[in-house]
């Protein structure tokens, strides 16, 4: 019995990742710097994205509702601006 072999897809640059995900190149660049974006490969100053990592990132962003709390992030608390000024 043979195990199925998986075909490796070549990595794509930021433009290719933007086309693949539907997000703007500038957005992918921004979240690459600030965090929260897909895993990327950087060698000799060249950024590439593995399509499997892009798929995983897109899958992780699926939500059933917009009313739920953001995953893994603390909720922002409403503060009384007058109390902040007095402090």
PDB file of N, CA and C in Angstrom:
ATOM      1  N   UNK A   1       0.843  -1.170   0.000  1.00  0.00           N
ATOM      2  CA  UNK A   1       0.000   0.000   0.000  1.00  0.00           C
ATOM      3  C   UNK A   1       0.894   1.241   0.000  1.00  0.00           C
ATOM      4  N   UNK A   2       0.606   2.163  -0.870  1.00  0.00           N
ATOM      5  CA  UNK A   2       1.419   3.363  -0.953  1.00  0.00           C
ATOM      6  C   UNK A   2       0.699   4.533  -0.292  1.00  0.00           C
ATOM      7  N   UNK A   3       1.483   5.408   0.254  1.00  0.00           N
ATOM      8  CA  UNK A   3       0.900   6.609   0.846  1.00  0.00           C
ATOM      9  C   UNK A   3       0.765   7.664  -0.241  1.00  0.00           C
ATOM     10  N   UNK A   4      -0.330   8.420  -0.194  1.00  0.00           N
ATOM     11  CA  UNK A   4      -0.510   9.442  -1.225  1.00  0.00           C
ATOM     12  C   UNK A   4       0.538  10.546  -1.072  1.00  0.00           C
ATOM     13  N   UNK A   5       1.077  10.967  -2.179  1.00  0.00           N
ATOM     14  CA  UNK A   5       2.052  12.056  -2.139  1.00  0.00           C
ATOM     15  C   UNK A   5       1.327  13.374  -2.355  1.00  0.00           C
ATOM     16  N   UNK A   6       1.791  14.360  -1.672  1.00  0.00           N
ATOM     17  CA  UNK A   6       1.181  15.674  -1.764  1.00  0.00           C
ATOM     18  C   UNK A   6       2.010  16.539  -2.694  1.00  0.00           C
ATOM     19  N   UNK A   7       1.358  17.163  -3.621  1.00  0.00           N
ATOM     20  CA  UNK A   7       2.060  18.041  -4.535  1.00  0.00           C
ATOM     21  C   UNK A   7       2.335  19.363  -3.836  1.00  0.00           C
ATOM     22  N   UNK A   8       3.573  19.760  -3.863  1.00  0.00           N
ATOM     23  CA  UNK A   8       3.953  21.020  -3.217  1.00  0.00           C
ATOM     24  C   UNK A   8       3.702  22.162  -4.183  1.00  0.00           C
ATOM     25  N   UNK A   9       2.971  23.159  -3.700  1.00  0.00           N
ATOM     26  CA  UNK A   9       2.699  24.340  -4.504  1.00  0.00           C
ATOM     27  C   UNK A   9       3.802  25.357  -4.246  1.00  0.00           C
ATOM     28  N   UNK A  10       4.318  25.997  -5.253  1.00  0.00           N
ATOM     29  CA  UNK A  10       5.396  26.967  -5.043  1.00  0.00           C
ATOM     30  C   UNK A  10       4.893  28.183  -4.274  1.00  0.00           C
ATOM     31  N   UNK A  11       5.743  28.775  -3.444  1.00  0.00           N
ATOM     32  CA  UNK A  11       5.325  29.957  -2.705  1.00  0.00           C
ATOM     33  C   UNK A  11       5.088  31.140  -3.648  1.00  0.00           C
ATOM     34  N   UNK A  12       4.295  32.094  -3.180  1.00  0.00           N
ATOM     35  CA  UNK A  12       3.965  33.275  -3.980  1.00  0.00           C
ATOM     36  C   UNK A  12       4.485  34.530  -3.289  1.00  0.00           C
ATOM     37  N   UNK A  13       4.693  35.586  -4.061  1.00  0.00           N
ATOM     38  CA  UNK A  13       5.111  36.860  -3.492  1.00  0.00           C
ATOM     39  C   UNK A  13       3.885  37.587  -2.925  1.00  0.00           C
ATOM     40  N   UNK A  14       4.085  38.800  -2.438  1.00  0.00           N
ATOM     41  CA  UNK A  14       2.988  39.544  -1.822  1.00  0.00           C
ATOM     42  C   UNK A  14       1.869  39.818  -2.823  1.00  0.00           C
ATOM     43  N   UNK A  15       2.228  40.123  -4.052  1.00  0.00           N
ATOM     44  CA  UNK A  15       1.209  40.363  -5.067  1.00  0.00           C
ATOM     45  C   UNK A  15       0.385  39.094  -5.308  1.00  0.00           C
ATOM     46  N   UNK A  16       1.047  37.953  -5.409  1.00  0.00           N
ATOM     47  CA  UNK A  16       0.344  36.688  -5.591  1.00  0.00           C
ATOM     48  C   UNK A  16      -0.531  36.347  -4.404  1.00  0.00           C
ATOM     49  N   UNK A  17      -0.035  36.643  -3.185  1.00  0.00           N
ATOM     50  CA  UNK A  17      -0.819  36.392  -1.975  1.00  0.00           C
ATOM     51  C   UNK A  17      -2.045  37.298  -1.937  1.00  0.00           C
ATOM     52  N   UNK A  18      -1.887  38.525  -2.407  1.00  0.00           N
ATOM     53  CA  UNK A  18      -3.020  39.455  -2.444  1.00  0.00           C
ATOM     54  C   UNK A  18      -4.096  38.956  -3.406  1.00  0.00           C
ATOM     55  N   UNK A  19      -3.678  38.492  -4.558  1.00  0.00           N
ATOM     56  CA  UNK A  19      -4.625  37.951  -5.534  1.00  0.00           C
ATOM     57  C   UNK A  19      -5.298  36.706  -4.964  1.00  0.00           C
ATOM     58  N   UNK A  20      -4.525  35.834  -4.338  1.00  0.00           N
ATOM     59  CA  UNK A  20      -5.040  34.574  -3.798  1.00  0.00           C
ATOM     60  C   UNK A  20      -6.050  34.801  -2.679  1.00  0.00           C
ATOM     61  N   UNK A  21      -5.750  35.761  -1.770  1.00  0.00           N
ATOM     62  CA  UNK A  21      -6.617  35.983  -0.605  1.00  0.00           C
ATOM     63  C   UNK A  21      -7.715  37.006  -0.852  1.00  0.00           C
ATOM     64  N   UNK A  22      -7.511  37.877  -1.826  1.00  0.00           N
ATOM     65  CA  UNK A  22      -8.484  38.941  -2.068  1.00  0.00           C
ATOM     66  C   UNK A  22      -8.226  40.185  -1.232  1.00  0.00           C
ATOM     67  N   UNK A  23      -7.136  40.209  -0.486  1.00  0.00           N
ATOM     68  CA  UNK A  23      -6.756  41.382   0.293  1.00  0.00           C
ATOM     69  C   UNK A  23      -5.742  42.199  -0.491  1.00  0.00           C
ATOM     70  N   UNK A  24      -5.676  43.489  -0.207  1.00  0.00           N
ATOM     71  CA  UNK A  24      -4.733  44.370  -0.890  1.00  0.00           C
ATOM     72  C   UNK A  24      -3.299  44.059  -0.462  1.00  0.00           C
ATOM     73  N   UNK A  25      -2.363  44.285  -1.371  1.00  0.00           N
ATOM     74  CA  UNK A  25      -0.944  44.100  -1.043  1.00  0.00           C
ATOM     75  C   UNK A  25      -0.556  44.959   0.157  1.00  0.00           C
ATOM     76  N   UNK A  26      -1.052  46.197   0.186  1.00  0.00           N
ATOM     77  CA  UNK A  26      -0.703  47.111   1.280  1.00  0.00           C
ATOM     78  C   UNK A  26      -1.193  46.583   2.628  1.00  0.00           C
ATOM     79  N   UNK A  27      -2.357  45.921   2.634  1.00  0.00           N
ATOM     80  CA  UNK A  27      -2.872  45.341   3.873  1.00  0.00           C
ATOM     81  C   UNK A  27      -1.985  44.194   4.339  1.00  0.00           C
ATOM     82  N   UNK A  28      -1.604  43.325   3.403  1.00  0.00           N
ATOM     83  CA  UNK A  28      -0.730  42.213   3.771  1.00  0.00           C
ATOM     84  C   UNK A  28       0.618  42.717   4.278  1.00  0.00           C
ATOM     85  N   UNK A  29       1.132  43.763   3.655  1.00  0.00           N
ATOM     86  CA  UNK A  29       2.400  44.356   4.114  1.00  0.00           C
ATOM     87  C   UNK A  29       2.241  44.919   5.518  1.00  0.00           C
ATOM     88  N   UNK A  30       1.137  45.614   5.765  1.00  0.00           N
ATOM     89  CA  UNK A  30       0.901  46.214   7.079  1.00  0.00           C
ATOM     90  C   UNK A  30       0.801  45.151   8.172  1.00  0.00           C
ATOM     91  N   UNK A  31      -0.004  44.115   7.939  1.00  0.00           N
ATOM     92  CA  UNK A  31      -0.167  43.111   8.998  1.00  0.00           C
ATOM     93  C   UNK A  31       1.058  42.218   9.125  1.00  0.00           C
ATOM     94  N   UNK A  32       1.888  42.192   8.097  1.00  0.00           N
ATOM     95  CA  UNK A  32       3.155  41.462   8.218  1.00  0.00           C
ATOM     96  C   UNK A  32       4.053  42.185   9.223  1.00  0.00           C
ATOM     97  N   UNK A  33       3.975  43.510   9.240  1.00  0.00           N
ATOM     98  CA  UNK A  33       4.789  44.302  10.164  1.00  0.00           C
ATOM     99  C   UNK A  33       4.186  44.385  11.566  1.00  0.00           C
ATOM    100  N   UNK A  34       2.865  44.476  11.647  1.00  0.00           N
ATOM    101  CA  UNK A  34       2.213  44.665  12.938  1.00  0.00           C
ATOM    102  C   UNK A  34       1.798  43.364  13.609  1.00  0.00           C
ATOM    103  N   UNK A  35       1.755  42.283  12.852  1.00  0.00           N
ATOM    104  CA  UNK A  35       1.361  40.993  13.409  1.00  0.00           C
ATOM    105  C   UNK A  35      -0.087  40.673  13.094  1.00  0.00           C
ATOM    106  N   UNK A  36      -0.435  39.419  13.229  1.00  0.00           N
ATOM    107  CA  UNK A  36      -1.802  38.983  12.993  1.00  0.00           C
ATOM    108  C   UNK A  36      -2.058  38.477  11.593  1.00  0.00           C
ATOM    109  N   UNK A  37      -1.072  38.585  10.738  1.00  0.00           N
ATOM    110  CA  UNK A  37      -1.242  38.134   9.362  1.00  0.00           C
ATOM    111  C   UNK A  37      -0.795  36.701   9.176  1.00  0.00           C
ATOM    112  N   UNK A  38      -0.805  36.261   7.927  1.00  0.00           N
ATOM    113  CA  UNK A  38      -0.374  34.889   7.650  1.00  0.00           C
ATOM    114  C   UNK A  38       1.129  34.716   7.848  1.00  0.00           C
ATOM    115  N   UNK A  39       1.526  33.494   8.113  1.00  0.00           N
ATOM    116  CA  UNK A  39       2.945  33.161   8.234  1.00  0.00           C
ATOM    117  C   UNK A  39       3.597  33.442   6.887  1.00  0.00           C
ATOM    118  N   UNK A  40       4.811  33.967   6.915  1.00  0.00           N
ATOM    119  CA  UNK A  40       5.508  34.241   5.665  1.00  0.00           C
ATOM    120  C   UNK A  40       6.943  33.761   5.740  1.00  0.00           C
ATOM    121  N   UNK A  41       7.570  33.676   4.593  1.00  0.00           N
ATOM    122  CA  UNK A  41       8.958  33.245   4.472  1.00  0.00           C
ATOM    123  C   UNK A  41       9.760  34.457   4.023  1.00  0.00           C
ATOM    124  N   UNK A  42      10.881  34.713   4.679  1.00  0.00           N
ATOM    125  CA  UNK A  42      11.725  35.822   4.252  1.00  0.00           C
ATOM    126  C   UNK A  42      13.159  35.328   4.157  1.00  0.00           C
ATOM    127  N   UNK A  43      13.684  35.377   2.964  1.00  0.00           N
ATOM    128  CA  UNK A  43      15.066  34.980   2.700  1.00  0.00           C
ATOM    129  C   UNK A  43      15.717  36.055   1.853  1.00  0.00           C
ATOM    130  N   UNK A  44      16.844  36.552   2.316  1.00  0.00           N
ATOM    131  CA  UNK A  44      17.591  37.574   1.581  1.00  0.00           C
ATOM    132  C   UNK A  44      16.723  38.779   1.224  1.00  0.00           C
ATOM    133  N   UNK A  45      15.834  39.153   2.122  1.00  0.00           N
ATOM    134  CA  UNK A  45      14.985  40.316   1.908  1.00  0.00           C
ATOM    135  C   UNK A  45      13.782  40.080   1.011  1.00  0.00           C
ATOM    136  N   UNK A  46      13.599  38.859   0.543  1.00  0.00           N
ATOM    137  CA  UNK A  46      12.478  38.535  -0.341  1.00  0.00           C
ATOM    138  C   UNK A  46      11.402  37.833   0.471  1.00  0.00           C
ATOM    139  N   UNK A  47      10.179  38.361   0.403  1.00  0.00           N
ATOM    140  CA  UNK A  47       9.053  37.797   1.158  1.00  0.00           C
ATOM    141  C   UNK A  47       8.240  36.894   0.246  1.00  0.00           C
ATOM    142  N   UNK A  48       7.911  35.719   0.759  1.00  0.00           N
ATOM    143  CA  UNK A  48       7.083  34.748   0.041  1.00  0.00           C
ATOM    144  C   UNK A  48       6.070  34.164   1.019  1.00  0.00           C
ATOM    145  N   UNK A  49       4.955  33.728   0.473  1.00  0.00           N
ATOM    146  CA  UNK A  49       3.904  33.096   1.264  1.00  0.00           C
ATOM    147  C   UNK A  49       3.653  31.693   0.730  1.00  0.00           C
ATOM    148  N   UNK A  50       3.568  30.730   1.630  1.00  0.00           N
ATOM    149  CA  UNK A  50       3.189  29.364   1.272  1.00  0.00           C
ATOM    150  C   UNK A  50       1.663  29.343   1.168  1.00  0.00           C
ATOM    151  N   UNK A  51       1.135  28.788   0.104  1.00  0.00           N
ATOM    152  CA  UNK A  51      -0.315  28.779  -0.092  1.00  0.00           C
ATOM    153  C   UNK A  51      -1.039  28.008   1.004  1.00  0.00           C
ATOM    154  N   UNK A  52      -0.402  26.981   1.560  1.00  0.00           N
ATOM    155  CA  UNK A  52      -1.015  26.248   2.677  1.00  0.00           C
ATOM    156  C   UNK A  52      -1.157  27.150   3.904  1.00  0.00           C
ATOM    157  N   UNK A  53      -0.165  28.020   4.137  1.00  0.00           N
ATOM    158  CA  UNK A  53      -0.243  28.963   5.259  1.00  0.00           C
ATOM    159  C   UNK A  53      -1.332  30.009   5.014  1.00  0.00           C
ATOM    160  N   UNK A  54      -1.487  30.453   3.774  1.00  0.00           N
ATOM    161  CA  UNK A  54      -2.560  31.397   3.451  1.00  0.00           C
ATOM    162  C   UNK A  54      -3.920  30.746   3.663  1.00  0.00           C
ATOM    163  N   UNK A  55      -4.050  29.485   3.257  1.00  0.00           N
ATOM    164  CA  UNK A  55      -5.303  28.759   3.491  1.00  0.00           C
ATOM    165  C   UNK A  55      -5.613  28.653   4.978  1.00  0.00           C
ATOM    166  N   UNK A  56      -4.600  28.332   5.778  1.00  0.00           N
ATOM    167  CA  UNK A  56      -4.788  28.192   7.227  1.00  0.00           C
ATOM    168  C   UNK A  56      -5.191  29.528   7.848  1.00  0.00           C
ATOM    169  N   UNK A  57      -4.569  30.615   7.403  1.00  0.00           N
ATOM    170  CA  UNK A  57      -4.881  31.950   7.931  1.00  0.00           C
ATOM    171  C   UNK A  57      -6.315  32.341   7.577  1.00  0.00           C
ATOM    172  N   UNK A  58      -6.709  32.090   6.349  1.00  0.00           N
ATOM    173  CA  UNK A  58      -8.083  32.392   5.947  1.00  0.00           C
ATOM    174  C   UNK A  58      -9.075  31.546   6.735  1.00  0.00           C
ATOM    175  N   UNK A  59      -8.759  30.276   6.929  1.00  0.00           N
ATOM    176  CA  UNK A  59      -9.637  29.376   7.682  1.00  0.00           C
ATOM    177  C   UNK A  59      -9.779  29.840   9.136  1.00  0.00           C
ATOM    178  N   UNK A  60      -8.692  30.307   9.728  1.00  0.00           N
ATOM    179  CA  UNK A  60      -8.719  30.758  11.123  1.00  0.00           C
ATOM    180  C   UNK A  60      -9.553  32.021  11.295  1.00  0.00           C
ATOM    181  N   UNK A  61      -9.761  32.757  10.232  1.00  0.00           N
ATOM    182  CA  UNK A  61     -10.531  33.995  10.317  1.00  0.00           C
ATOM    183  C   UNK A  61     -12.021  33.817  10.156  1.00  0.00           C
ATOM    184  N   UNK A  62     -12.473  32.585   9.938  1.00  0.00           N
ATOM    185  CA  UNK A  62     -13.903  32.347   9.762  1.00  0.00           C
ATOM    186  C   UNK A  62     -14.641  32.557  11.076  1.00  0.00           C
ATOM    187  N   UNK A  63     -15.802  33.215  10.980  1.00  0.00           N
ATOM    188  CA  UNK A  63     -16.628  33.461  12.157  1.00  0.00           C
ATOM    189  C   UNK A  63     -18.079  33.231  11.792  1.00  0.00           C
ATOM    190  N   UNK A  64     -18.864  32.856  12.768  1.00  0.00           N
ATOM    191  CA  UNK A  64     -20.285  32.619  12.544  1.00  0.00           C
ATOM    192  C   UNK A  64     -21.114  33.879  12.780  1.00  0.00           C
ATOM    193  N   UNK A  65     -20.535  34.855  13.479  1.00  0.00           N
ATOM    194  CA  UNK A  65     -21.280  36.052  13.834  1.00  0.00           C
ATOM    195  C   UNK A  65     -20.321  37.222  14.031  1.00  0.00           C
ATOM    196  N   UNK A  66     -20.809  38.416  13.798  1.00  0.00           N
ATOM    197  CA  UNK A  66     -19.988  39.602  14.058  1.00  0.00           C
ATOM    198  C   UNK A  66     -20.153  40.101  15.487  1.00  0.00           C
ATOM    199  N   UNK A  67     -21.080  39.514  16.239  1.00  0.00           N
ATOM    200  CA  UNK A  67     -21.349  40.001  17.593  1.00  0.00           C
ATOM    201  C   UNK A  67     -20.455  39.377  18.654  1.00  0.00           C
ATOM    202  N   UNK A  68     -19.694  38.348  18.308  1.00  0.00           N
ATOM    203  CA  UNK A  68     -18.840  37.679  19.293  1.00  0.00           C
ATOM    204  C   UNK A  68     -17.616  38.501  19.638  1.00  0.00           C
ATOM    205  N   UNK A  69     -17.008  38.174  20.766  1.00  0.00           N
ATOM    206  CA  UNK A  69     -15.784  38.850  21.181  1.00  0.00           C
ATOM    207  C   UNK A  69     -14.644  38.442  20.262  1.00  0.00           C
ATOM    208  N   UNK A  70     -13.690  39.332  20.100  1.00  0.00           N
ATOM    209  CA  UNK A  70     -12.521  39.016  19.284  1.00  0.00           C
ATOM    210  C   UNK A  70     -11.722  37.930  19.973  1.00  0.00           C
ATOM    211  N   UNK A  71     -11.288  36.951  19.189  1.00  0.00           N
ATOM    212  CA  UNK A  71     -10.569  35.816  19.757  1.00  0.00           C
ATOM    213  C   UNK A  71      -9.222  36.226  20.316  1.00  0.00           C
ATOM    214  N   UNK A  72      -8.976  35.857  21.573  1.00  0.00           N
ATOM    215  CA  UNK A  72      -7.664  36.039  22.164  1.00  0.00           C
ATOM    216  C   UNK A  72      -7.323  37.462  22.551  1.00  0.00           C
ATOM    217  N   UNK A  73      -8.222  38.397  22.323  1.00  0.00           N
ATOM    218  CA  UNK A  73      -7.938  39.784  22.668  1.00  0.00           C
ATOM    219  C   UNK A  73      -8.888  40.222  23.774  1.00  0.00           C
ATOM    220  N   UNK A  74      -8.376  40.979  24.720  1.00  0.00           N
ATOM    221  CA  UNK A  74      -9.261  41.457  25.780  1.00  0.00           C
ATOM    222  C   UNK A  74     -10.266  42.457  25.221  1.00  0.00           C
ATOM    223  N   UNK A  75     -11.436  42.467  25.802  1.00  0.00           N
ATOM    224  CA  UNK A  75     -12.450  43.433  25.381  1.00  0.00           C
ATOM    225  C   UNK A  75     -12.057  44.821  25.855  1.00  0.00           C
ATOM    226  N   UNK A  76     -12.359  45.806  25.019  1.00  0.00           N
ATOM    227  CA  UNK A  76     -12.120  47.186  25.440  1.00  0.00           C
ATOM    228  C   UNK A  76     -13.202  47.568  26.429  1.00  0.00           C
ATOM    229  N   UNK A  77     -12.777  48.215  27.508  1.00  0.00           N
ATOM    230  CA  UNK A  77     -13.743  48.651  28.504  1.00  0.00           C
ATOM    231  C   UNK A  77     -14.092  50.103  28.250  1.00  0.00           C
ATOM    232  N   UNK A  78     -15.349  50.415  28.434  1.00  0.00           N
ATOM    233  CA  UNK A  78     -15.764  51.802  28.330  1.00  0.00           C
ATOM    234  C   UNK A  78     -15.312  52.508  29.594  1.00  0.00           C
ATOM    235  N   UNK A  79     -14.756  53.683  29.417  1.00  0.00           N
ATOM    236  CA  UNK A  79     -14.297  54.443  30.575  1.00  0.00           C
ATOM    237  C   UNK A  79     -15.017  55.776  30.623  1.00  0.00           C
ATOM    238  N   UNK A  80     -15.130  56.304  31.800  1.00  0.00           N
ATOM    239  CA  UNK A  80     -15.736  57.606  31.988  1.00  0.00           C
ATOM    240  C   UNK A  80     -14.655  58.648  31.744  1.00  0.00           C
ATOM    241  N   UNK A  81     -14.801  59.448  30.712  1.00  0.00           N
ATOM    242  CA  UNK A  81     -13.764  60.425  30.363  1.00  0.00           C
ATOM    243  C   UNK A  81     -13.541  61.429  31.493  1.00  0.00           C
ATOM    244  N   UNK A  82     -14.575  61.767  32.263  1.00  0.00           N
ATOM    245  CA  UNK A  82     -14.412  62.702  33.366  1.00  0.00           C
ATOM    246  C   UNK A  82     -13.522  62.081  34.451  1.00  0.00           C
ATOM    247  N   UNK A  83     -13.677  60.792  34.691  1.00  0.00           N
ATOM    248  CA  UNK A  83     -12.856  60.114  35.681  1.00  0.00           C
ATOM    249  C   UNK A  83     -11.398  60.066  35.224  1.00  0.00           C
ATOM    250  N   UNK A  84     -11.181  59.918  33.915  1.00  0.00           N
ATOM    251  CA  UNK A  84      -9.817  59.897  33.392  1.00  0.00           C
ATOM    252  C   UNK A  84      -9.153  61.257  33.571  1.00  0.00           C
ATOM    253  N   UNK A  85      -9.914  62.328  33.341  1.00  0.00           N
ATOM    254  CA  UNK A  85      -9.375  63.671  33.469  1.00  0.00           C
ATOM    255  C   UNK A  85      -9.018  63.976  34.906  1.00  0.00           C
ATOM    256  N   UNK A  86      -9.848  63.510  35.857  1.00  0.00           N
ATOM    257  CA  UNK A  86      -9.602  63.765  37.282  1.00  0.00           C
ATOM    258  C   UNK A  86      -8.405  62.989  37.795  1.00  0.00           C
ATOM    259  N   UNK A  87      -8.084  61.870  37.155  1.00  0.00           N
ATOM    260  CA  UNK A  87      -7.006  61.012  37.640  1.00  0.00           C
ATOM    261  C   UNK A  87      -5.654  61.524  37.324  1.00  0.00           C
TER     262      UNK A  87
END
